[in-house]
Amino acid sequence: METLHNVILAGAFLAALGGALALFLAIASKRLYVFEDPRINEVEEMLPHSNCGACGTAGCRNFAEQVVDGKLEPARCTVNQPEQNLSIAEFLGITLGDVEKRVARLACAGGSHVAKIRAEYVGHSTCRSAAIAGGGGKACAWGCLGIGDCAEVCDFDAIFMDRHGLPQVIAEQCTACGDCVDICPKQLFSLQPVSRKLWLACRNEA
Ligand code: SF4
Ligand code: SF4
């Protein structure tokens, strides 16, 4: 009899505890609720989801938040189709903006057909390794090492290595994500407006 009484008591206690916790969670969820503009999801859906950072934000979601917030204009995403950016502007009732596309440009013209070679590099096949191992084999200390870390890192297939071992950028495919800029141990890439057709193809600082 006493056992049955204890079981009923324990059950009642657990039920009361469960009720109190449920009430606490309900109040907490109301108090801690943070409103998120549902248009952010809609705008994010209209973005390319490449999360490349070309717009200068942490990724497509962050870009969508800033566009909805009025801090950035849709045209800032240079990876998206222009019609898609226009759809975003119309959806939000804001101006499209006008941002010139940027592309990666290489500051080296010293391919294997013209560059002097002082040693043959036979180590791990990356530009970063070659740069550490005495700066690679080229006589020019500023020149492209030609192993293609930049082409490897480009998620948009916008770089190919030409027959002289120099990277070539396909401007139409470049999204200006900056990955090649970051990875090149010789700092040979920079992002420039696509309309700029002249640039110094050399970083020699001697
Ligand atoms: S540009 Fe830089 S990363 Fe690309 S092949 Fe030349 S040295 Fe290597
Ligand atoms: S890695 Fe360089 S070439 Fe490729 S998309 Fe990014 S900026 Fe353009």
Short mmCIF file of C-alpha atoms and ligand atoms in Angstrom, two decimals:
data_model
loop_
_atom_site.label_atom_id
_atom_site.label_comp_id
_atom_site.label_asym_id
_atom_site.label_seq_id
_atom_site.Cartn_x
_atom_site.Cartn_y
_atom_site.Cartn_z
CA MET A 1 0.00 0.00 0.00
CA GLU A 2 2.82 2.30 0.92
CA THR A 3 4.62 1.44 -2.36
CA LEU A 4 1.55 2.39 -4.40
CA HIS A 5 1.32 5.64 -2.52
CA ASN A 6 4.98 6.42 -3.30
CA VAL A 7 4.51 5.64 -7.00
CA ILE A 8 1.51 7.99 -7.22
CA LEU A 9 3.44 10.68 -5.38
CA ALA A 10 6.45 10.34 -7.73
CA GLY A 11 4.17 10.44 -10.78
CA ALA A 12 2.45 13.57 -9.54
CA PHE A 13 5.80 15.19 -8.81
CA LEU A 14 7.13 14.42 -12.31
CA ALA A 15 3.94 15.70 -13.94
CA ALA A 16 4.19 18.94 -11.96
CA LEU A 17 7.86 19.30 -12.87
CA GLY A 18 7.11 18.69 -16.56
CA GLY A 19 4.35 21.29 -16.49
CA ALA A 20 6.61 23.85 -14.83
CA LEU A 21 9.36 23.25 -17.40
CA ALA A 22 6.91 23.52 -20.30
CA LEU A 23 5.62 26.80 -18.89
CA PHE A 24 9.19 28.07 -18.45
CA LEU A 25 10.11 27.16 -22.05
CA ALA A 26 6.96 28.78 -23.42
CA ILE A 27 7.72 32.04 -21.58
CA ALA A 28 11.42 31.92 -22.57
CA SER A 29 10.64 31.37 -26.25
CA LYS A 30 8.30 34.40 -26.19
CA ARG A 31 10.78 36.59 -24.36
CA LEU A 32 13.82 35.53 -26.44
CA TYR A 33 12.05 35.56 -29.80
CA VAL A 34 14.03 37.48 -32.42
CA PHE A 35 12.10 38.65 -35.44
CA GLU A 36 13.66 37.72 -38.77
CA ASP A 37 12.36 39.38 -41.89
CA PRO A 38 10.89 36.57 -44.06
CA ARG A 39 12.07 38.43 -47.17
CA ILE A 40 15.65 37.40 -46.32
CA ASN A 41 14.85 33.80 -47.27
CA GLU A 42 13.20 34.94 -50.50
CA VAL A 43 16.19 37.08 -51.48
CA GLU A 44 18.63 34.33 -50.57
CA GLU A 45 16.75 31.97 -52.88
CA MET A 46 17.37 34.39 -55.75
CA LEU A 47 21.13 34.45 -55.13
CA PRO A 48 23.61 32.01 -56.72
CA HIS A 49 24.54 30.25 -53.43
CA SER A 50 28.21 30.30 -54.34
CA ASN A 51 29.17 31.93 -51.02
CA CYS A 52 32.25 33.31 -52.76
CA GLY A 53 32.43 36.60 -50.85
CA ALA A 54 32.81 38.66 -54.05
CA CYS A 55 30.18 41.07 -52.70
CA GLY A 56 32.33 41.73 -49.64
CA THR A 57 30.08 39.88 -47.17
CA ALA A 58 30.47 36.57 -45.36
CA GLY A 59 28.29 34.75 -47.89
CA CYS A 60 24.96 34.76 -49.73
CA ARG A 61 22.86 34.66 -46.55
CA ASN A 62 24.70 37.62 -45.07
CA PHE A 63 24.40 39.47 -48.39
CA ALA A 64 20.62 38.83 -48.42
CA GLU A 65 20.34 40.20 -44.88
CA GLN A 66 22.21 43.37 -45.81
CA VAL A 67 20.20 43.91 -49.00
CA VAL A 68 16.90 43.52 -47.12
CA ASP A 69 18.31 45.86 -44.47
CA GLY A 70 19.03 48.47 -47.16
CA LYS A 71 22.78 48.43 -46.55
CA LEU A 72 23.74 46.96 -49.94
CA GLU A 73 22.22 47.08 -53.41
CA PRO A 74 21.45 43.88 -55.36
CA ALA A 75 23.92 44.68 -58.17
CA ARG A 76 26.73 44.26 -55.65
CA CYS A 77 26.49 40.52 -56.31
CA THR A 78 28.44 40.29 -59.55
CA VAL A 79 28.11 36.51 -59.70
CA ASN A 80 24.34 36.58 -60.10
CA GLN A 81 22.59 36.92 -63.44
CA PRO A 82 21.65 40.61 -64.00
CA GLU A 83 17.99 39.57 -64.44
CA GLN A 84 18.04 37.86 -61.05
CA ASN A 85 19.45 40.97 -59.39
CA LEU A 86 16.72 42.99 -61.09
CA SER A 87 14.12 40.57 -59.70
CA ILE A 88 15.53 41.12 -56.20
CA ALA A 89 15.35 44.90 -56.65
CA GLU A 90 11.75 44.68 -57.88
CA PHE A 91 10.76 42.28 -55.11
CA LEU A 92 12.10 44.64 -52.45
CA GLY A 93 11.08 47.83 -54.27
CA ILE A 94 14.61 49.23 -54.18
CA THR A 95 17.10 50.43 -56.78
CA LEU A 96 19.25 47.83 -58.49
CA GLY A 97 22.51 49.73 -58.05
CA ASP A 98 25.37 49.94 -60.46
CA VAL A 99 28.52 48.01 -59.66
CA GLU A 100 31.14 47.31 -62.26
CA LYS A 101 32.23 43.71 -62.49
CA ARG A 102 35.77 43.07 -61.27
CA VAL A 103 38.10 40.33 -62.41
CA ALA A 104 41.43 38.90 -61.30
CA ARG A 105 44.47 40.22 -63.18
CA LEU A 106 47.95 38.70 -63.12
CA ALA A 107 51.06 40.83 -62.61
CA CYS A 108 53.51 38.60 -64.46
CA ALA A 109 54.29 38.00 -68.12
CA GLY A 110 57.37 35.86 -67.49
CA GLY A 111 56.33 32.53 -68.91
CA SER A 112 58.72 29.66 -69.64
CA HIS A 113 59.38 31.08 -73.13
CA VAL A 114 61.07 34.23 -71.78
CA ALA A 115 61.96 33.72 -68.11
CA LYS A 116 65.47 32.64 -67.15
CA ILE A 117 65.69 29.51 -65.01
CA ARG A 118 68.38 29.27 -62.32
CA ALA A 119 67.44 25.86 -60.87
CA GLU A 120 65.03 23.01 -61.38
CA TYR A 121 62.44 22.68 -58.64
CA VAL A 122 61.54 19.03 -57.98
CA GLY A 123 59.74 19.25 -54.63
CA HIS A 124 56.05 19.06 -53.67
CA SER A 125 54.03 20.29 -56.59
CA THR A 126 52.50 23.49 -55.25
CA CYS A 127 53.54 27.10 -55.68
CA ARG A 128 53.49 27.57 -51.90
CA SER A 129 56.03 24.76 -51.42
CA ALA A 130 58.21 26.04 -54.26
CA ALA A 131 58.14 29.54 -52.80
CA ILE A 132 59.37 28.21 -49.46
CA ALA A 133 62.06 26.07 -51.11
CA GLY A 134 64.26 28.94 -52.23
CA GLY A 135 61.55 30.76 -54.17
CA GLY A 136 61.17 28.19 -56.96
CA GLY A 137 63.50 27.83 -59.92
CA LYS A 138 63.01 31.09 -61.80
CA ALA A 139 65.78 33.66 -61.88
CA CYS A 140 63.19 36.42 -61.25
CA ALA A 141 62.32 36.39 -57.57
CA TRP A 142 58.95 38.08 -58.27
CA GLY A 143 57.85 35.84 -61.14
CA CYS A 144 55.02 33.36 -61.37
CA LEU A 145 56.10 29.89 -60.24
CA GLY A 146 53.79 28.30 -62.79
CA ILE A 147 52.58 25.32 -60.77
CA GLY A 148 49.03 26.59 -60.70
CA ASP A 149 47.83 26.87 -57.09
CA CYS A 150 45.61 29.67 -58.38
CA ALA A 151 43.99 27.49 -61.06
CA GLU A 152 43.52 24.74 -58.48
CA VAL A 153 41.80 26.98 -55.93
CA CYS A 154 39.42 28.67 -58.37
CA ASP A 155 35.95 27.18 -57.84
CA PHE A 156 34.67 28.80 -61.02
CA ASP A 157 37.14 27.24 -63.48
CA ALA A 158 38.13 30.77 -64.40
CA ILE A 159 41.88 30.09 -64.55
CA PHE A 160 43.83 27.79 -66.83
CA MET A 161 47.59 27.40 -67.20
CA ASP A 162 48.79 28.30 -70.70
CA ARG A 163 51.56 26.52 -72.62
CA HIS A 164 54.17 28.84 -71.09
CA GLY A 165 53.11 27.95 -67.56
CA LEU A 166 51.31 31.22 -66.89
CA PRO A 167 47.78 31.39 -65.50
CA GLN A 168 45.19 32.93 -67.79
CA VAL A 169 41.96 34.32 -66.37
CA ILE A 170 38.69 33.80 -68.24
CA ALA A 171 37.06 37.13 -67.41
CA GLU A 172 33.52 35.90 -68.15
CA GLN A 173 33.84 33.18 -65.51
CA CYS A 174 35.72 35.16 -62.87
CA THR A 175 33.48 36.22 -59.99
CA ALA A 176 36.16 38.25 -58.20
CA CYS A 177 35.94 35.93 -55.20
CA GLY A 178 39.59 36.68 -54.40
CA ASP A 179 40.71 33.10 -53.69
CA CYS A 180 43.54 33.32 -56.23
CA VAL A 181 44.62 36.62 -54.68
CA ASP A 182 44.86 34.97 -51.28
CA ILE A 183 46.64 31.80 -52.32
CA CYS A 184 49.38 33.11 -54.62
CA PRO A 185 52.64 33.13 -52.63
CA LYS A 186 54.02 35.79 -54.97
CA GLN A 187 51.00 38.11 -54.57
CA LEU A 188 50.61 38.28 -58.33
CA PHE A 189 46.83 38.64 -58.52
CA SER A 190 44.71 41.70 -57.91
CA LEU A 191 41.02 42.38 -58.53
CA GLN A 192 40.42 45.14 -61.03
CA PRO A 193 37.42 46.62 -62.88
CA VAL A 194 36.77 44.58 -66.01
CA SER A 195 36.85 47.75 -68.12
CA ARG A 196 40.50 48.34 -67.19
CA LYS A 197 42.36 46.79 -70.08
CA LEU A 198 45.85 47.98 -69.19
CA TRP A 199 47.74 46.88 -66.11
CA LEU A 200 51.36 46.38 -65.15
CA ALA A 201 52.16 42.72 -65.77
CA CYS A 202 55.15 42.67 -63.44
CA ARG A 203 55.80 42.95 -59.72
CA ASN A 204 59.58 43.40 -59.88
CA GLU A 205 60.45 45.77 -57.05
CA ALA A 206 64.21 45.89 -57.69
S1 SF4 B 1 50.10 33.16 -60.15
FE1 SF4 B 1 50.87 32.55 -58.14
S2 SF4 B 1 49.64 30.75 -57.56
FE2 SF4 B 1 49.35 31.06 -59.77
S3 SF4 B 1 50.86 29.73 -60.76
FE3 SF4 B 1 51.81 31.77 -60.53
S4 SF4 B 1 52.89 31.71 -58.55
FE4 SF4 B 1 51.47 29.98 -58.60
S1 SF4 B 2 39.77 32.40 -57.84
FE1 SF4 B 2 40.47 34.26 -58.92
S2 SF4 B 2 40.03 33.86 -61.10
FE2 SF4 B 2 38.82 32.39 -59.89
S3 SF4 B 2 36.82 33.39 -59.65
FE3 SF4 B 2 38.05 33.87 -57.82
S4 SF4 B 2 39.01 35.86 -58.32
FE4 SF4 B 2 38.28 34.99 -60.26
#
